[in-house]
Amino acid sequence: MKDAVYRIVKSRLFVLILVFCVMFAVLINRVFYLQIVKGQDYLDNYKLQIRKTRETAGTRGKIYDRNGNLLAYNELAYTVTIEDNITADTRKEKNEIINGILDEIITIVESNGDSVISDFGVVLDSAGNYEFSQTNETLKLRFIADVYGLKTIDELTEKQRASSAEDIINYLCTDKTYGYGLDVKKLEKPYILKMVNLRYAIGLNSFQKFIPTTLATDVSDETVAAIMENMDRLEGVDVVADSMRRYTDSKYFASIIGYTGKISQEEYNKLDKDQKEKYSQTDIVGKAGLEQTMDEVLQGTKGETQYYVDSVGKVTDTVSNKEPEAGNDVYLTIDKDLQEQTYQLLEEKLAGIVLAKLRNVMNYDPSKTSDASEIIIPVDDAYNSFIANEIIDESHFGADDAKPVEKQVYSTFTERKKSAITEIINEMNNSKAGSYESLSDEMKAFMDYISINVLQTDTGILMPDAIDTNDEVYKQWTKDETISINKYLNYAISKNWIDTSKLSDYISEEKYSDSAEIYQGILTFLQNYLDSDVNFDKLLYKYLIKSGGISGGQICAMVYEQGVLPMDEGAYKGLTDGSVDSYTWLYQKIQSLEITPGQLALEPCTGSAVVSDPDTGEVLACVSYPGYDNNRLANTMDSSYYNQLVTGLSRPFYNNATQETTAPGSTYKMVSAVAGLTEGVINSGSFINCTGEFDKVTPSPKCWNIYGHGSLDVVGALNESCNVFFYEVGYDLGLDAEGNYDSDAGIEKLAKYAKEFGLGEKSGIEIPESEPQISDEYAVQSAIGQGTNNFTVSQLNRYVSTVANKGTVYNLTLLNKTTDVNGKIIKQYEPVAASKIENVSAETWDLVHQGMIAMVANNSSFTNLGIQMAGKTGTAQQSAVHPDHGLFVGFAPAEDPEIAVAVRIANGYSSSYAAEIGRDIVRANFKLADKDELITGSAAQLGTAIAGD
């Protein structure tokens, strides 16, 4: 034994075992010290061991006009942020901590007059109900998919697809796994929506720890001080200096420049691999207009900082720092002054037209007017627009702090709403009810709203795809109007046009329900639905105004009560006691532009104009009226304002210059003239006799001058805008060698020349533009710009530019150059000639120019212009119950064109008014009149409207 022990002790193995035991003892001791003795200290300070990396966006490049005037820039402001670095044992505990912090943030921010972010996809409507801010169905579904954490819309279940805005809120607030722990029954909806906005924004960054989420932007110094004072209790909250995007004179340029915002999941997914390396899902990017088109140019290069923080998030050590680089600047071809003056000219002219057509009459029916030019604007439509287009806020009528007239109106409304719903349900429940045509106008409107808007469009209870539109009973309801809604809907139930799954809360859960039960379920559903439907409320207000239940004086007085206009005690008192006539008051406010056409959203309320250099395609002005304030959408979007723009009746979010298409009317006649002259169906010596009617086709189209123009050559035809002359050209283009007329052959030849003028493609402008449509039927009518011709104002501008320069089709462009932050030119944009019209003779161009010059010279609107101008007016009919669209295209100086102009006033009655705007644009550009003479700040005087053209 002794020998064995001795050998072990002397062996190397013993030494190794001894060393191992000593080291193990040291390790155990150290572990005991770290975990037991110092464990709590290290737990409290564990964040010291986490190295954080934060990207810093480069300052976005600026945008200037052609003369160096600043249009978009960046401004330093304070932003309140939070990092979700809160740890808790349970979801409930974490919700309580975060909600407590956010509640205090909301209190601090709002107590200092600031606001927390409001860019969630759900807003409150004017009745205080949740609604989606996005009206586009695809984008709405994309938002719903994001909420449920799904990558694509296709992954949504049917139940998820059918989620209402309230369903989304309830899911986010109460879901056991992902919910925010907010009590939807006890808390007020506005408060819940604020909390959801903040929690959802934090959730978008949850996959990346230590990425700050913005809670409030552009906050005041008072908010900054209050946050800093309470920083020790507001875990993860910080105040940082941030770069905020600002826009100069926003309403004039918003349709061109667009705005910025946080990149969406859909936008990020569309990026290619290289782009995804440059962008992260928290980046601010261009969302519309040139901000979006030129985003990669304007975006700076990100900086990156790596550092350590202590237990309260305070930086203790910086490991590395790479400074961000500013983005490049973009110079536009736009002339800021001309852009603004063109916008103001449109607004003043629209106001002038509205006043010219406004009448102090009620319950006007335009279908009884035989001539569209004689359609008037009844004053009750104007009063109603204050509610319909949300100039005043109907949701405030019943508020605790509502003013006297608001309370009066609300009392009248609530009483009528109760009785109206009862009347509707009784009418629908009456199996012996009379036909639709026997109903009052108000009840017809209710039935239309229910059968189309509610049951089909909004809820899908009445399934449009299931309806047989050739069914006789369906025709009796929709066309003949000879049956009641009771008979129609009961028949729809029998034909399985009703989706009973959407009535599960109103009918029994049995697999099969009889038709009577389903119908009663529809009525119960409607009773509940209408009670909280803001659009139904607006319909009720419309008929209360028409009936005199709510007076014009009350509507106008509420404009003062709600602060839409500064309080004028005399006017307010007069409107309430009747001593001030509400029609006169309204007329004066439109006259002074205190109430604008864009706000009223009557017809007309929109207009557009594009001005370009015909020798380069550079756009000098691209105006869409009405505009909007893109400052309220940039950085962090104001969802309520966005929703107001999307749903606004005057479509301020819609670029009328590049997206609205209408028939070009007689502005197309230069295409027909060139086609006729080049194809040889007419020449400079050809005369065509206009008797007022073209009788070679049936039905026989008429000239706008029913008495005829007599014998005209092509110059005279352009001057007089004679329809019969160009009917004949369209007809002759369709004749074969034997003299037989083939409309398709004529259409083919007209289309050939329209394409040569660039009308078969987009204009090249760098912002969204609608596809043009060259007419594909009726050669005779197409020759005067009717048929199926449809073009944007931007496309008409490129076309008239081609006429002006005699055959070179330039792409329109808004871009002049890009420079770096030091002003060094990176890229100079050069004119791009898309094509050249080679087969048109110099004589043909001269004849067309002569006709356009004569048209201007013989039009009283252009008297004493001070410069020779060429132009062509055009009128496009929309329908018998809407005023015609007025158009004008032209260029100046006629002998050596420097600008080309295209103008459209949708539902503008007469092309003369569009021509007057074109004239004044020329006067503004060439400084032919003082600005004060052109822009008066009040509704424009109108020249004499001309018939036809």
mmCIF file of N, CA and C in Angstrom, residues 456-562:
data_model
loop_
_atom_site.group_PDB
_atom_site.id
_atom_site.type_symbol
_atom_site.label_atom_id
_atom_site.label_comp_id
_atom_site.label_asym_id
_atom_site.label_seq_id
_atom_site.Cartn_x
_atom_site.Cartn_y
_atom_site.Cartn_z
ATOM 1 N N GLN A 456 -74.428 46.773 -50.056
ATOM 2 C CA GLN A 456 -73.473 46.265 -51.047
ATOM 3 C C GLN A 456 -72.048 46.736 -50.776
ATOM 4 N N THR A 457 -71.817 48.038 -50.916
ATOM 5 C CA THR A 457 -70.457 48.558 -50.893
ATOM 6 C C THR A 457 -69.778 48.416 -49.545
ATOM 7 N N ASP A 458 -70.469 48.823 -48.482
ATOM 8 C CA ASP A 458 -69.819 48.894 -47.173
ATOM 9 C C ASP A 458 -69.770 47.563 -46.434
ATOM 10 N N THR A 459 -70.800 46.742 -46.559
ATOM 11 C CA THR A 459 -70.856 45.505 -45.766
ATOM 12 C C THR A 459 -70.793 44.232 -46.590
ATOM 13 N N GLY A 460 -71.209 44.288 -47.849
ATOM 14 C CA GLY A 460 -71.208 43.080 -48.673
ATOM 15 C C GLY A 460 -72.294 42.095 -48.310
ATOM 16 N N ILE A 461 -73.269 42.530 -47.498
ATOM 17 C CA ILE A 461 -74.393 41.643 -47.161
ATOM 18 C C ILE A 461 -75.157 41.281 -48.430
ATOM 19 N N LEU A 462 -75.387 42.279 -49.266
ATOM 20 C CA LEU A 462 -75.963 42.032 -50.589
ATOM 21 C C LEU A 462 -74.782 41.889 -51.544
ATOM 22 N N MET A 463 -74.507 40.665 -51.973
ATOM 23 C CA MET A 463 -73.255 40.353 -52.690
ATOM 24 C C MET A 463 -73.342 40.777 -54.154
ATOM 25 N N PRO A 464 -72.566 41.790 -54.559
ATOM 26 C CA PRO A 464 -72.638 42.281 -55.945
ATOM 27 C C PRO A 464 -72.326 41.196 -56.974
ATOM 28 N N ASP A 465 -71.363 40.322 -56.666
ATOM 29 C CA ASP A 465 -70.974 39.289 -57.631
ATOM 30 C C ASP A 465 -72.041 38.215 -57.803
ATOM 31 N N ALA A 466 -72.920 38.089 -56.809
ATOM 32 C CA ALA A 466 -73.961 37.055 -56.888
ATOM 33 C C ALA A 466 -75.201 37.544 -57.627
ATOM 34 N N ILE A 467 -75.360 38.859 -57.724
ATOM 35 C CA ILE A 467 -76.577 39.423 -58.324
ATOM 36 C C ILE A 467 -76.598 39.191 -59.832
ATOM 37 N N ASP A 468 -77.711 38.722 -60.332
ATOM 38 C CA ASP A 468 -77.929 38.586 -61.773
ATOM 39 C C ASP A 468 -78.537 39.886 -62.289
ATOM 40 N N THR A 469 -77.720 40.700 -62.934
ATOM 41 C CA THR A 469 -78.189 42.023 -63.378
ATOM 42 C C THR A 469 -79.189 41.944 -64.521
ATOM 43 N N ASN A 470 -79.344 40.750 -65.094
ATOM 44 C CA ASN A 470 -80.336 40.581 -66.163
ATOM 45 C C ASN A 470 -81.668 40.064 -65.622
ATOM 46 N N ASP A 471 -81.714 39.818 -64.328
ATOM 47 C CA ASP A 471 -82.938 39.329 -63.700
ATOM 48 C C ASP A 471 -84.038 40.398 -63.786
ATOM 49 N N GLU A 472 -85.235 39.962 -64.091
ATOM 50 C CA GLU A 472 -86.339 40.906 -64.297
ATOM 51 C C GLU A 472 -86.693 41.666 -63.020
ATOM 52 N N VAL A 473 -86.673 40.988 -61.884
ATOM 53 C CA VAL A 473 -87.005 41.674 -60.632
ATOM 54 C C VAL A 473 -85.918 42.694 -60.298
ATOM 55 N N TYR A 474 -84.685 42.337 -60.561
ATOM 56 C CA TYR A 474 -83.586 43.281 -60.333
ATOM 57 C C TYR A 474 -83.781 44.535 -61.200
ATOM 58 N N LYS A 475 -84.173 44.340 -62.442
ATOM 59 C CA LYS A 475 -84.413 45.480 -63.334
ATOM 60 C C LYS A 475 -85.598 46.315 -62.865
ATOM 61 N N GLN A 476 -86.601 45.645 -62.310
ATOM 62 C CA GLN A 476 -87.766 46.385 -61.811
ATOM 63 C C GLN A 476 -87.366 47.321 -60.658
ATOM 64 N N TRP A 477 -86.396 46.889 -59.872
ATOM 65 C CA TRP A 477 -85.940 47.725 -58.765
ATOM 66 C C TRP A 477 -84.978 48.822 -59.243
ATOM 67 N N THR A 478 -84.001 48.463 -60.062
ATOM 68 C CA THR A 478 -82.937 49.410 -60.415
ATOM 69 C C THR A 478 -83.274 50.325 -61.578
ATOM 70 N N LYS A 479 -84.036 49.840 -62.532
ATOM 71 C CA LYS A 479 -84.295 50.639 -63.740
ATOM 72 C C LYS A 479 -85.750 51.109 -63.827
ATOM 73 N N ASP A 480 -86.673 50.161 -63.718
ATOM 74 C CA ASP A 480 -88.083 50.518 -63.877
ATOM 75 C C ASP A 480 -88.632 51.237 -62.648
ATOM 76 N N GLU A 481 -88.061 50.937 -61.467
ATOM 77 C CA GLU A 481 -88.471 51.549 -60.195
ATOM 78 C C GLU A 481 -89.935 51.258 -59.860
ATOM 79 N N THR A 482 -90.363 50.036 -60.193
ATOM 80 C CA THR A 482 -91.785 49.702 -60.050
ATOM 81 C C THR A 482 -92.083 48.773 -58.884
ATOM 82 N N ILE A 483 -91.056 48.424 -58.088
ATOM 83 C CA ILE A 483 -91.301 47.578 -56.911
ATOM 84 C C ILE A 483 -90.715 48.254 -55.675
ATOM 85 N N SER A 484 -91.081 47.725 -54.512
ATOM 86 C CA SER A 484 -90.582 48.268 -53.250
ATOM 87 C C SER A 484 -89.286 47.573 -52.853
ATOM 88 N N ILE A 485 -88.583 48.175 -51.918
ATOM 89 C CA ILE A 485 -87.353 47.561 -51.417
ATOM 90 C C ILE A 485 -87.676 46.279 -50.655
ATOM 91 N N ASN A 486 -88.863 46.209 -50.068
ATOM 92 C CA ASN A 486 -89.277 44.989 -49.373
ATOM 93 C C ASN A 486 -89.328 43.813 -50.348
ATOM 94 N N LYS A 487 -89.937 44.022 -51.468
ATOM 95 C CA LYS A 487 -90.033 42.945 -52.464
ATOM 96 C C LYS A 487 -88.661 42.615 -53.036
ATOM 97 N N TYR A 488 -87.855 43.633 -53.280
ATOM 98 C CA TYR A 488 -86.529 43.423 -53.872
ATOM 99 C C TYR A 488 -85.631 42.606 -52.950
ATOM 100 N N LEU A 489 -85.555 42.990 -51.677
ATOM 101 C CA LEU A 489 -84.649 42.296 -50.760
ATOM 102 C C LEU A 489 -85.150 40.894 -50.433
ATOM 103 N N ASN A 490 -86.459 40.713 -50.314
ATOM 104 C CA ASN A 490 -86.974 39.360 -50.088
ATOM 105 C C ASN A 490 -86.693 38.464 -51.287
ATOM 106 N N TYR A 491 -86.772 39.060 -52.474
ATOM 107 C CA TYR A 491 -86.425 38.292 -53.680
ATOM 108 C C TYR A 491 -84.932 37.969 -53.682
ATOM 109 N N ALA A 492 -84.101 38.941 -53.267
ATOM 110 C CA ALA A 492 -82.657 38.714 -53.199
ATOM 111 C C ALA A 492 -82.330 37.571 -52.241
ATOM 112 N N ILE A 493 -83.068 37.471 -51.134
ATOM 113 C CA ILE A 493 -82.868 36.362 -50.186
ATOM 114 C C ILE A 493 -83.193 35.033 -50.863
ATOM 115 N N SER A 494 -84.291 35.007 -51.615
ATOM 116 C CA SER A 494 -84.707 33.755 -52.275
ATOM 117 C C SER A 494 -83.718 33.322 -53.357
ATOM 118 N N LYS A 495 -82.969 34.279 -53.912
ATOM 119 C CA LYS A 495 -82.001 33.973 -54.971
ATOM 120 C C LYS A 495 -80.585 33.795 -54.422
ATOM 121 N N ASN A 496 -80.463 33.769 -53.085
ATOM 122 C CA ASN A 496 -79.156 33.603 -52.432
ATOM 123 C C ASN A 496 -78.165 34.722 -52.791
ATOM 124 N N TRP A 497 -78.691 35.922 -52.919
ATOM 125 C CA TRP A 497 -77.814 37.084 -53.146
ATOM 126 C C TRP A 497 -77.354 37.694 -51.816
ATOM 127 N N ILE A 498 -77.873 37.171 -50.724
ATOM 128 C CA ILE A 498 -77.562 37.696 -49.388
ATOM 129 C C ILE A 498 -76.524 36.803 -48.704
ATOM 130 N N ASP A 499 -75.499 37.428 -48.148
ATOM 131 C CA ASP A 499 -74.480 36.705 -47.383
ATOM 132 C C ASP A 499 -74.921 36.650 -45.922
ATOM 133 N N THR A 500 -75.578 35.550 -45.551
ATOM 134 C CA THR A 500 -76.145 35.441 -44.205
ATOM 135 C C THR A 500 -75.069 35.334 -43.128
ATOM 136 N N SER A 501 -73.834 34.968 -43.516
ATOM 137 C CA SER A 501 -72.764 34.867 -42.514
ATOM 138 C C SER A 501 -72.468 36.218 -41.879
ATOM 139 N N LYS A 502 -72.794 37.287 -42.582
ATOM 140 C CA LYS A 502 -72.551 38.624 -42.049
ATOM 141 C C LYS A 502 -73.714 39.133 -41.206
ATOM 142 N N LEU A 503 -74.706 38.263 -41.028
ATOM 143 C CA LEU A 503 -75.856 38.611 -40.189
ATOM 144 C C LEU A 503 -75.945 37.681 -38.985
ATOM 145 N N SER A 504 -74.817 37.045 -38.646
ATOM 146 C CA SER A 504 -74.817 36.024 -37.599
ATOM 147 C C SER A 504 -75.285 36.563 -36.249
ATOM 148 N N ASP A 505 -75.067 37.845 -36.003
ATOM 149 C CA ASP A 505 -75.489 38.436 -34.728
ATOM 150 C C ASP A 505 -76.975 38.783 -34.711
ATOM 151 N N TYR A 506 -77.632 38.624 -35.871
ATOM 152 C CA TYR A 506 -79.019 39.093 -35.967
ATOM 153 C C TYR A 506 -80.005 37.996 -36.353
ATOM 154 N N ILE A 507 -79.490 36.809 -36.660
ATOM 155 C CA ILE A 507 -80.369 35.675 -36.954
ATOM 156 C C ILE A 507 -79.896 34.483 -36.134
ATOM 157 N N SER A 508 -80.724 33.457 -36.026
ATOM 158 C CA SER A 508 -80.394 32.300 -35.198
ATOM 159 C C SER A 508 -79.191 31.573 -35.768
ATOM 160 N N GLU A 509 -78.542 30.766 -34.944
ATOM 161 C CA GLU A 509 -77.342 30.048 -35.348
ATOM 162 C C GLU A 509 -77.664 28.736 -36.060
ATOM 163 N N GLU A 510 -78.935 28.460 -36.293
ATOM 164 C CA GLU A 510 -79.285 27.242 -37.015
ATOM 165 C C GLU A 510 -78.739 27.310 -38.433
ATOM 166 N N LYS A 511 -78.430 26.147 -39.005
ATOM 167 C CA LYS A 511 -77.815 26.113 -40.334
ATOM 168 C C LYS A 511 -78.727 26.752 -41.369
ATOM 169 N N TYR A 512 -80.010 26.500 -41.232
ATOM 170 C CA TYR A 512 -80.945 27.047 -42.209
ATOM 171 C C TYR A 512 -81.937 27.974 -41.507
ATOM 172 N N SER A 513 -82.021 29.185 -41.969
ATOM 173 C CA SER A 513 -82.995 30.140 -41.447
ATOM 174 C C SER A 513 -83.984 30.448 -42.557
ATOM 175 N N ASP A 514 -85.254 30.644 -42.197
ATOM 176 C CA ASP A 514 -86.214 30.955 -43.252
ATOM 177 C C ASP A 514 -86.041 32.398 -43.698
ATOM 178 N N SER A 515 -86.593 32.714 -44.853
ATOM 179 C CA SER A 515 -86.383 34.021 -45.473
ATOM 180 C C SER A 515 -86.917 35.157 -44.608
ATOM 181 N N ALA A 516 -88.022 34.893 -43.887
ATOM 182 C CA ALA A 516 -88.598 35.934 -43.031
ATOM 183 C C ALA A 516 -87.634 36.300 -41.913
ATOM 184 N N GLU A 517 -86.992 35.273 -41.340
ATOM 185 C CA GLU A 517 -86.043 35.540 -40.268
ATOM 186 C C GLU A 517 -84.827 36.299 -40.791
ATOM 187 N N ILE A 518 -84.363 35.932 -41.984
ATOM 188 C CA ILE A 518 -83.215 36.632 -42.580
ATOM 189 C C ILE A 518 -83.567 38.089 -42.843
ATOM 190 N N TYR A 519 -84.784 38.320 -43.358
ATOM 191 C CA TYR A 519 -85.176 39.697 -43.647
ATOM 192 C C TYR A 519 -85.276 40.521 -42.370
ATOM 193 N N GLN A 520 -85.850 39.931 -41.326
ATOM 194 C CA GLN A 520 -85.925 40.648 -40.052
ATOM 195 C C GLN A 520 -84.526 40.897 -39.488
ATOM 196 N N GLY A 521 -83.609 39.960 -39.740
ATOM 197 C CA GLY A 521 -82.219 40.151 -39.343
ATOM 198 C C GLY A 521 -81.591 41.343 -40.049
ATOM 199 N N ILE A 522 -81.909 41.502 -41.346
ATOM 200 C CA ILE A 522 -81.400 42.654 -42.106
ATOM 201 C C ILE A 522 -81.931 43.953 -41.503
ATOM 202 N N LEU A 523 -83.220 43.971 -41.159
ATOM 203 C CA LEU A 523 -83.813 45.184 -40.604
ATOM 204 C C LEU A 523 -83.201 45.526 -39.246
ATOM 205 N N THR A 524 -83.000 44.507 -38.412
ATOM 206 C CA THR A 524 -82.382 44.754 -37.099
ATOM 207 C C THR A 524 -80.962 45.261 -37.271
ATOM 208 N N PHE A 525 -80.224 44.644 -38.213
ATOM 209 C CA PHE A 525 -78.878 45.097 -38.512
ATOM 210 C C PHE A 525 -78.883 46.559 -38.946
ATOM 211 N N LEU A 526 -79.787 46.914 -39.857
ATOM 212 C CA LEU A 526 -79.838 48.286 -40.380
ATOM 213 C C LEU A 526 -80.171 49.282 -39.281
ATOM 214 N N GLN A 527 -81.063 48.909 -38.396
ATOM 215 C CA GLN A 527 -81.430 49.809 -37.312
ATOM 216 C C GLN A 527 -80.213 50.150 -36.452
ATOM 217 N N ASN A 528 -79.400 49.159 -36.177
ATOM 218 C CA ASN A 528 -78.178 49.392 -35.396
ATOM 219 C C ASN A 528 -77.124 50.123 -36.214
ATOM 220 N N TYR A 529 -76.989 49.736 -37.469
ATOM 221 C CA TYR A 529 -75.947 50.307 -38.331
ATOM 222 C C TYR A 529 -76.189 51.792 -38.583
ATOM 223 N N LEU A 530 -77.401 52.137 -38.949
ATOM 224 C CA LEU A 530 -77.717 53.529 -39.276
ATOM 225 C C LEU A 530 -77.570 54.442 -38.071
ATOM 226 N N ASP A 531 -77.779 53.905 -36.908
ATOM 227 C CA ASP A 531 -77.706 54.712 -35.696
ATOM 228 C C ASP A 531 -76.296 55.259 -35.462
ATOM 229 N N SER A 532 -75.270 54.578 -35.987
ATOM 230 C CA SER A 532 -73.889 55.025 -35.755
ATOM 231 C C SER A 532 -73.133 55.286 -37.049
ATOM 232 N N ASP A 533 -73.859 55.444 -38.142
ATOM 233 C CA ASP A 533 -73.236 55.625 -39.459
ATOM 234 C C ASP A 533 -73.117 57.107 -39.797
ATOM 235 N N VAL A 534 -71.879 57.599 -39.858
ATOM 236 C CA VAL A 534 -71.657 59.023 -40.093
ATOM 237 C C VAL A 534 -72.118 59.456 -41.480
ATOM 238 N N ASN A 535 -72.032 58.571 -42.466
ATOM 239 C CA ASN A 535 -72.473 58.944 -43.814
ATOM 240 C C ASN A 535 -73.996 59.062 -43.887
ATOM 241 N N PHE A 536 -74.676 58.236 -43.122
ATOM 242 C CA PHE A 536 -76.127 58.388 -43.023
ATOM 243 C C PHE A 536 -76.457 59.711 -42.332
ATOM 244 N N ASP A 537 -75.677 60.062 -41.320
ATOM 245 C CA ASP A 537 -75.869 61.350 -40.643
ATOM 246 C C ASP A 537 -75.776 62.496 -41.645
ATOM 247 N N LYS A 538 -74.781 62.421 -42.529
ATOM 248 C CA LYS A 538 -74.606 63.493 -43.519
ATOM 249 C C LYS A 538 -75.793 63.562 -44.469
ATOM 250 N N LEU A 539 -76.344 62.403 -44.804
ATOM 251 C CA LEU A 539 -77.529 62.378 -45.661
ATOM 252 C C LEU A 539 -78.715 63.012 -44.951
ATOM 253 N N LEU A 540 -78.844 62.754 -43.667
ATOM 254 C CA LEU A 540 -79.918 63.370 -42.891
ATOM 255 C C LEU A 540 -79.763 64.888 -42.846
ATOM 256 N N TYR A 541 -78.539 65.345 -42.610
ATOM 257 C CA TYR A 541 -78.300 66.789 -42.583
ATOM 258 C C TYR A 541 -78.667 67.422 -43.930
ATOM 259 N N LYS A 542 -78.334 66.725 -45.005
ATOM 260 C CA LYS A 542 -78.645 67.253 -46.341
ATOM 261 C C LYS A 542 -80.140 67.540 -46.483
ATOM 262 N N TYR A 543 -80.971 66.584 -46.064
ATOM 263 C CA TYR A 543 -82.415 66.771 -46.241
ATOM 264 C C TYR A 543 -83.024 67.658 -45.168
ATOM 265 N N LEU A 544 -82.376 67.766 -44.012
ATOM 266 C CA LEU A 544 -82.821 68.753 -43.029
ATOM 267 C C LEU A 544 -82.594 70.163 -43.561
ATOM 268 N N ILE A 545 -81.480 70.367 -44.259
ATOM 269 C CA ILE A 545 -81.197 71.673 -44.860
ATOM 270 C C ILE A 545 -82.170 71.950 -45.992
ATOM 271 N N LYS A 546 -82.415 70.943 -46.835
ATOM 272 C CA LYS A 546 -83.336 71.123 -47.958
ATOM 273 C C LYS A 546 -84.751 71.456 -47.481
ATOM 274 N N SER A 547 -85.147 70.845 -46.373
ATOM 275 C CA SER A 547 -86.508 71.054 -45.869
ATOM 276 C C SER A 547 -86.635 72.320 -45.034
ATOM 277 N N GLY A 548 -85.511 72.927 -44.680
ATOM 278 C CA GLY A 548 -85.534 74.112 -43.834
ATOM 279 C C GLY A 548 -85.499 73.790 -42.355
ATOM 280 N N GLY A 549 -85.406 72.496 -42.020
ATOM 281 C CA GLY A 549 -85.301 72.118 -40.612
ATOM 282 C C GLY A 549 -84.058 72.697 -39.963
ATOM 283 N N ILE A 550 -82.993 72.784 -40.731
ATOM 284 C CA ILE A 550 -81.778 73.498 -40.323
ATOM 285 C C ILE A 550 -81.590 74.624 -41.327
ATOM 286 N N SER A 551 -81.443 75.829 -40.845
ATOM 287 C CA SER A 551 -81.408 76.986 -41.747
ATOM 288 C C SER A 551 -79.982 77.304 -42.207
ATOM 289 N N GLY A 552 -79.912 78.043 -43.297
ATOM 290 C CA GLY A 552 -78.618 78.527 -43.771
ATOM 291 C C GLY A 552 -77.948 79.409 -42.747
ATOM 292 N N GLY A 553 -78.740 80.195 -42.019
ATOM 293 C CA GLY A 553 -78.185 81.061 -40.985
ATOM 294 C C GLY A 553 -77.501 80.257 -39.890
ATOM 295 N N GLN A 554 -78.100 79.126 -39.514
ATOM 296 C CA GLN A 554 -77.485 78.278 -38.489
ATOM 297 C C GLN A 554 -76.167 77.681 -38.985
ATOM 298 N N ILE A 555 -76.165 77.218 -40.222
ATOM 299 C CA ILE A 555 -74.935 76.651 -40.792
ATOM 300 C C ILE A 555 -73.831 77.698 -40.791
ATOM 301 N N CYS A 556 -74.136 78.893 -41.256
ATOM 302 C CA CYS A 556 -73.121 79.948 -41.350
ATOM 303 C C CYS A 556 -72.673 80.415 -39.969
ATOM 304 N N ALA A 557 -73.588 80.453 -39.024
ATOM 305 C CA ALA A 557 -73.224 80.874 -37.660
ATOM 306 C C ALA A 557 -72.248 79.895 -37.031
ATOM 307 N N MET A 558 -72.410 78.604 -37.316
ATOM 308 C CA MET A 558 -71.505 77.602 -36.738
ATOM 309 C C MET A 558 -70.085 77.725 -37.277
ATOM 310 N N VAL A 559 -69.934 78.358 -38.421
ATOM 311 C CA VAL A 559 -68.590 78.624 -38.954
ATOM 312 C C VAL A 559 -67.817 79.505 -37.979
ATOM 313 N N TYR A 560 -68.518 80.453 -37.361
ATOM 314 C CA TYR A 560 -67.891 81.308 -36.349
ATOM 315 C C TYR A 560 -67.721 80.554 -35.032
ATOM 316 N N GLU A 561 -68.741 79.785 -34.650
ATOM 317 C CA GLU A 561 -68.673 79.073 -33.377
ATOM 318 C C GLU A 561 -67.507 78.083 -33.323
ATOM 319 N N GLN A 562 -67.213 77.467 -34.455
ATOM 320 C CA GLN A 562 -66.139 76.476 -34.479
ATOM 321 C C GLN A 562 -64.783 77.067 -34.860
#
